[in-house]
Amino acid sequence: MYRTRLFFSCTILLISSMSNVLHADQLTLDEQNLKVLFLLNIVRFSEWPVLEQVTTNLNICHRDTSTSFKRALKPLEQKTVHGFNLRGITIDQNDDINDCHVLYIGSSGKLKVAEYLPQVSDNNILTVSEIGGFASRGGMVELYKEKQQIKLIINMDAVRKENIKLSSKLLKFSTVLREEEGIVK
Amino acid sequence: MSKRFAFCLLLLISCLTLQMPVCAEIILNESDGKGEKRAIDYFDLPLSDLMKMQVKSPSRRHQDLSHSPSAISVITRDEILKSPAHTIPELLQYVVGLDTFIKTYTDMDVAARGRAHDDTSRMLVMIDDQVVNVVPFGGMQWPTLPLTLDDIDRIEILRGVGIGVYTATSLAGIIQIYTIPVEKRDSLKMSLSYGEGGTSHNSLQFAKPLSENWGFAGTLHYVQTERKGDKETSEATAVAPNWKIKDWASIKGVNFRADYQSGDFDYHAYGGMTTDQEGYNASPGDHAIDRSEKETLVFSNWLHQDLANSDVINLRLGYRELWQRNERFDNNQYVFKYKVEKGDGLDIDLQYNISRFNQHSLMLGLNYVYLKASREINNISEPYVYDESDILHALYIQDQFFILDNKIQLTLGGRYDKWDNLDREFTPRLVANIFLIPGELTLRVASTTSFAQQTFDGGYYFAEFGPPNTGWFKGSTITATTNNSGEVIEGAGRGSEKMIAHELGLRWQPTPDTMVTTEYYYNKVSDVLGLVVYDTVPVGDIEIPNLGAATTDQEHIYQGVELEIQTKVSDNVSGFFNYTYQWGDDSSGNTLEFFPENKASAGVRYFNYFDFDIRARYVSEVTYSEVPSVPADSYSSVDIAISKLFANQLFAKLSAINLMDNQHYEYPIYTQITRKAMLTIKYSF
């Protein structure tokens, strides 16, 4: 038995010494980092009706998000999209959301979605969340995990209602939900 | 031993450490294939590439099947809801490689790969990561679990040792039951099931968000396994005309789940309690009637904290308790009474997941278990009392990473266990998932080690009770084996059963809706735990042996082939087929016959106006060593369920277990399994 254990351990050492070389298309990422990258791409493929007239910043507001999400969001602030500087803003209960272009709701806000969505209505704010059922509850973009990958559900009716345009480049990788028709893609 | 152990542990830790690449958070240094490093900015990755990227899974939960280091089957919530089953063992009977013997409607043995026969202590059962095996004998009392099928989100069955780091002693495998989070539950739901033989399962569930962060759910349930007196034998009527006993249990239970989430912190608690009264009159010819009362308590806490550096801390704290009292009635009097036993278990598991290193998921853990069992039998010739405890201190480590251009996923792990009553054990494990055709064909190769300790109730204690009655009681684990002069026999008795397992599996997913899995396993078990004579009791002219569970010089080899096919033909039709062929020998060359050699199951699910679930299985003959003259014949069973959900609120199901009423025994004595047709109504308010 002891010899067997020794054999196992040596085998482990041998196999472990076969150093792995990383390739870009094989990498895995921490879930929050991956969600932030998706958020960046969602912003890239979105158009707001009056963005250029009012600001030089594109504000990504977020509430009920975890520390790891906030940390993952930090590097985004060095980026520009459509010529605007990206800025991350943590939103609390009484904060003004008028300056937000995107509102990301973290999983802790799952019980308050019905309260949050009316607050951002008619403000041309793109709503994004990782909360299950977010799109079917009136949110615009829902991120969900399937087989260890991040997938998108987009509620087109909610998006159009806020006069936001989403590129077909984004839509072709998403499941599109129309409230009256159900899932069409 | 200690030097070798230390050497092995050092090797393991150092090789895992050496394997860590230095990596950043988002921007990584990559090889361009020419040996030069270049920076890849993830922010520039196109969406199409992002869609292909995998979320790194730091914990041991929710892993893609093709990446699972264990032979695994999953039963989903939808399948549970619409299947003909009303109990967990009825669900598990259709899992490949799993043997399920329903001895009575309150005594069911479930274990993988030939280990179901009174060896259920080797099959670990967990609810939300908390071990719920009862302490005195280590097995399961399925009907008295404080849980209904409506509380279950999914069941994962890991066959074989796999890579499970939960414990070193799950030789047969792990049945992991996950309960439904509060947010996914209906606010109020009532479920009523009634069927043949007086069987009924009833529950009332409620769920409520208490605040922004807190959610709470609870379930009350009542189960009657069979009506008292149904099919009562003439012998039972003669012995105890007023008891109306055949094989019945009345179980009342309550359970709860509480969820809390705030930022990076998650907490959930699950707990429950059942009280149970049951009775049993054995087959014709056995006059004795057993009655028992049980109380089962399970409580678990799970805390999860994401740290700023992407690491994760998990803490589990659980408690389990069983209290039981038995009495036996024969010839119009109590044969014995107040056979009381109690078992307690406290489980603490602290786990640190390091996920900051790209490609690696490293897990380090500490495990503390305190077990205590006691038994009192007072109204026998020699009052018999024991009160024993055992403590485990363990640490474990596991790393999962990719090599050879992501073509191989390696999972390396090992545990160090020190039970107070055993020598220390080190059990290394190695699993390679080789992606022959990524996303389609995966070869799994595993070599693992494990061990089993004696349970408290492993022995048999012979006693006289109300002479001329005599018999054996399940008794305490012995601490030493002696001859009749009381001299300790060196090297006999204490110790652990050890197993080396090799597994070879192939998972083929030709389309997203079809999965074909084959597994071959070879389990070599040495120092087999068996029964040894540690004393004899003179009864008249005969010396009756007292038997203790102890290691023997026996060696058992179990082998088997498992095939599982699951396919979704269309949106309306899905099906499964599985076949298990298993065989075994002991070191004397005898064939092991206490598990079925062949087992095949198949089922079709059809969803339309009504949902149909029809399934059938065949199990070949089994011969148990304690009743070698009465083999349990091969049998087949057809189970069916027709269900419909009305207006998203009312769910109705008509089901039948053993539809053709193919009366059979899954264990040669005890209860004959007959048809159980049931009507179920569930309403969500």
Short mmCIF file of N, CA and C in Angstrom, two decimals, chain A residues 106-175:
data_model
loop_
_atom_site.label_atom_id
_atom_site.label_comp_id
_atom_site.label_asym_id
_atom_site.label_seq_id
_atom_site.Cartn_x
_atom_site.Cartn_y
_atom_site.Cartn_z
N GLY A 106 -26.06 44.04 -9.46
CA GLY A 106 -25.42 42.80 -9.01
C GLY A 106 -26.42 41.82 -8.42
N SER A 107 -25.94 40.63 -8.15
CA SER A 107 -26.85 39.57 -7.72
C SER A 107 -27.52 39.87 -6.37
N SER A 108 -26.90 40.72 -5.56
CA SER A 108 -27.52 41.04 -4.26
C SER A 108 -28.80 41.84 -4.42
N GLY A 109 -28.99 42.41 -5.60
CA GLY A 109 -30.19 43.23 -5.79
C GLY A 109 -31.38 42.46 -6.33
N LYS A 110 -31.31 41.12 -6.24
CA LYS A 110 -32.33 40.32 -6.91
C LYS A 110 -33.74 40.57 -6.38
N LEU A 111 -33.82 40.94 -5.10
CA LEU A 111 -35.15 41.17 -4.54
C LEU A 111 -35.65 42.59 -4.80
N LYS A 112 -34.80 43.44 -5.38
CA LYS A 112 -35.19 44.84 -5.56
C LYS A 112 -35.28 45.25 -7.03
N VAL A 113 -35.21 44.27 -7.90
CA VAL A 113 -35.26 44.60 -9.34
C VAL A 113 -36.54 45.35 -9.68
N ALA A 114 -37.65 44.87 -9.13
CA ALA A 114 -38.93 45.51 -9.45
C ALA A 114 -38.97 46.95 -8.95
N GLU A 115 -38.17 47.24 -7.96
CA GLU A 115 -38.12 48.61 -7.43
C GLU A 115 -37.17 49.48 -8.25
N TYR A 116 -36.04 48.88 -8.67
CA TYR A 116 -35.02 49.64 -9.39
C TYR A 116 -35.45 50.04 -10.81
N LEU A 117 -36.07 49.11 -11.53
CA LEU A 117 -36.33 49.35 -12.94
C LEU A 117 -37.23 50.57 -13.18
N PRO A 118 -38.30 50.77 -12.43
CA PRO A 118 -39.09 51.99 -12.66
C PRO A 118 -38.29 53.27 -12.41
N GLN A 119 -37.30 53.20 -11.52
CA GLN A 119 -36.50 54.40 -11.21
C GLN A 119 -35.67 54.86 -12.41
N VAL A 120 -35.28 53.92 -13.25
CA VAL A 120 -34.43 54.29 -14.40
C VAL A 120 -35.23 54.45 -15.67
N SER A 121 -36.51 54.23 -15.59
CA SER A 121 -37.35 54.29 -16.78
C SER A 121 -37.36 55.71 -17.37
N ASP A 122 -37.38 55.80 -18.69
CA ASP A 122 -37.42 57.07 -19.43
C ASP A 122 -36.17 57.93 -19.24
N ASN A 123 -35.07 57.33 -18.88
CA ASN A 123 -33.81 58.07 -18.72
C ASN A 123 -32.75 57.60 -19.70
N ASN A 124 -33.12 56.80 -20.68
CA ASN A 124 -32.18 56.27 -21.67
C ASN A 124 -31.01 55.53 -21.00
N ILE A 125 -31.34 54.80 -19.97
CA ILE A 125 -30.29 54.04 -19.25
C ILE A 125 -30.37 52.57 -19.65
N LEU A 126 -29.23 52.04 -20.08
CA LEU A 126 -29.15 50.62 -20.44
C LEU A 126 -29.01 49.80 -19.16
N THR A 127 -29.94 48.91 -18.92
CA THR A 127 -29.88 48.11 -17.69
C THR A 127 -29.30 46.72 -17.99
N VAL A 128 -28.37 46.32 -17.17
CA VAL A 128 -27.67 45.04 -17.34
C VAL A 128 -27.63 44.36 -15.97
N SER A 129 -27.81 43.06 -15.96
CA SER A 129 -27.74 42.37 -14.68
C SER A 129 -27.42 40.89 -14.85
N GLU A 130 -26.89 40.33 -13.77
CA GLU A 130 -26.62 38.89 -13.74
C GLU A 130 -27.71 38.14 -13.00
N ILE A 131 -28.78 38.86 -12.64
CA ILE A 131 -29.86 38.24 -11.87
C ILE A 131 -30.71 37.37 -12.80
N GLY A 132 -30.99 36.16 -12.37
CA GLY A 132 -31.80 35.24 -13.18
C GLY A 132 -33.19 35.81 -13.43
N GLY A 133 -33.64 35.76 -14.68
CA GLY A 133 -34.97 36.25 -15.02
C GLY A 133 -35.03 37.76 -15.19
N PHE A 134 -33.86 38.43 -15.20
CA PHE A 134 -33.83 39.90 -15.28
C PHE A 134 -34.50 40.41 -16.56
N ALA A 135 -34.18 39.80 -17.69
CA ALA A 135 -34.73 40.28 -18.96
C ALA A 135 -36.24 40.09 -19.02
N SER A 136 -36.70 38.97 -18.52
CA SER A 136 -38.14 38.72 -18.58
C SER A 136 -38.90 39.58 -17.57
N ARG A 137 -38.18 40.16 -16.62
CA ARG A 137 -38.84 41.04 -15.64
C ARG A 137 -38.77 42.50 -16.05
N GLY A 138 -38.31 42.77 -17.27
CA GLY A 138 -38.30 44.15 -17.77
C GLY A 138 -36.92 44.75 -17.89
N GLY A 139 -35.88 44.02 -17.47
CA GLY A 139 -34.52 44.49 -17.67
C GLY A 139 -34.11 44.33 -19.13
N MET A 140 -33.00 44.97 -19.51
CA MET A 140 -32.62 44.95 -20.94
C MET A 140 -31.66 43.81 -21.28
N VAL A 141 -30.55 43.71 -20.56
CA VAL A 141 -29.56 42.68 -20.88
C VAL A 141 -29.30 41.81 -19.65
N GLU A 142 -29.46 40.53 -19.84
CA GLU A 142 -29.22 39.60 -18.73
C GLU A 142 -28.01 38.73 -19.06
N LEU A 143 -27.09 38.64 -18.13
CA LEU A 143 -25.94 37.74 -18.28
C LEU A 143 -26.23 36.48 -17.47
N TYR A 144 -26.05 35.34 -18.08
CA TYR A 144 -26.23 34.12 -17.30
C TYR A 144 -25.15 33.11 -17.67
N LYS A 145 -24.97 32.17 -16.78
CA LYS A 145 -23.90 31.20 -16.97
C LYS A 145 -24.48 29.88 -17.46
N GLU A 146 -23.90 29.34 -18.52
CA GLU A 146 -24.35 28.04 -19.01
C GLU A 146 -23.12 27.26 -19.44
N LYS A 147 -22.97 26.10 -18.88
CA LYS A 147 -21.82 25.25 -19.18
C LYS A 147 -20.51 26.03 -19.06
N GLN A 148 -20.38 26.74 -17.97
CA GLN A 148 -19.17 27.48 -17.64
C GLN A 148 -18.90 28.65 -18.59
N GLN A 149 -19.87 29.00 -19.40
CA GLN A 149 -19.69 30.15 -20.28
C GLN A 149 -20.76 31.20 -19.97
N ILE A 150 -20.44 32.45 -20.31
CA ILE A 150 -21.41 33.52 -20.09
C ILE A 150 -22.25 33.69 -21.35
N LYS A 151 -23.54 33.77 -21.18
CA LYS A 151 -24.47 33.96 -22.30
C LYS A 151 -25.30 35.22 -22.05
N LEU A 152 -25.94 35.68 -23.13
CA LEU A 152 -26.71 36.93 -23.04
C LEU A 152 -28.17 36.70 -23.42
N ILE A 153 -29.07 37.36 -22.70
CA ILE A 153 -30.47 37.45 -23.11
C ILE A 153 -30.80 38.94 -23.20
N ILE A 154 -31.38 39.34 -24.31
CA ILE A 154 -31.70 40.76 -24.50
C ILE A 154 -33.20 40.94 -24.67
N ASN A 155 -33.76 41.83 -23.89
CA ASN A 155 -35.17 42.18 -24.00
C ASN A 155 -35.27 43.38 -24.93
N MET A 156 -35.57 43.12 -26.21
CA MET A 156 -35.55 44.17 -27.23
C MET A 156 -36.61 45.23 -26.99
N ASP A 157 -37.75 44.83 -26.47
CA ASP A 157 -38.81 45.81 -26.22
C ASP A 157 -38.36 46.85 -25.19
N ALA A 158 -37.70 46.36 -24.14
CA ALA A 158 -37.22 47.27 -23.10
C ALA A 158 -36.13 48.19 -23.65
N VAL A 159 -35.29 47.64 -24.54
CA VAL A 159 -34.20 48.44 -25.12
C VAL A 159 -34.77 49.55 -26.00
N ARG A 160 -35.70 49.17 -26.85
CA ARG A 160 -36.28 50.15 -27.78
C ARG A 160 -37.06 51.24 -27.05
N LYS A 161 -37.71 50.85 -25.99
CA LYS A 161 -38.51 51.80 -25.21
C LYS A 161 -37.66 52.96 -24.71
N GLU A 162 -36.38 52.66 -24.48
CA GLU A 162 -35.47 53.70 -23.99
C GLU A 162 -34.66 54.32 -25.13
N ASN A 163 -35.07 54.05 -26.38
CA ASN A 163 -34.42 54.62 -27.56
C ASN A 163 -32.93 54.31 -27.64
N ILE A 164 -32.56 53.16 -27.14
CA ILE A 164 -31.17 52.73 -27.24
C ILE A 164 -31.07 51.75 -28.40
N LYS A 165 -30.00 51.88 -29.17
CA LYS A 165 -29.81 50.96 -30.30
C LYS A 165 -28.70 49.96 -29.97
N LEU A 166 -28.99 48.73 -30.27
CA LEU A 166 -27.97 47.69 -30.08
C LEU A 166 -27.54 47.16 -31.44
N SER A 167 -26.25 47.01 -31.60
CA SER A 167 -25.71 46.54 -32.87
C SER A 167 -26.08 45.08 -33.13
N SER A 168 -26.21 44.77 -34.39
CA SER A 168 -26.49 43.38 -34.76
C SER A 168 -25.34 42.47 -34.37
N LYS A 169 -24.13 43.06 -34.22
CA LYS A 169 -22.97 42.27 -33.80
C LYS A 169 -23.16 41.72 -32.39
N LEU A 170 -23.91 42.47 -31.60
CA LEU A 170 -24.21 42.00 -30.24
C LEU A 170 -25.40 41.03 -30.28
N LEU A 171 -26.39 41.40 -31.06
CA LEU A 171 -27.62 40.60 -31.08
C LEU A 171 -27.38 39.19 -31.60
N LYS A 172 -26.43 39.06 -32.54
CA LYS A 172 -26.25 37.73 -33.13
C LYS A 172 -25.64 36.72 -32.14
N PHE A 173 -25.08 37.22 -31.05
CA PHE A 173 -24.55 36.31 -30.02
C PHE A 173 -25.50 36.19 -28.83
N SER A 174 -26.70 36.73 -28.99
CA SER A 174 -27.61 36.79 -27.85
C SER A 174 -28.91 36.07 -28.14
N THR A 175 -29.58 35.69 -27.07
CA THR A 175 -30.96 35.24 -27.18
C THR A 175 -31.83 36.48 -27.04
#
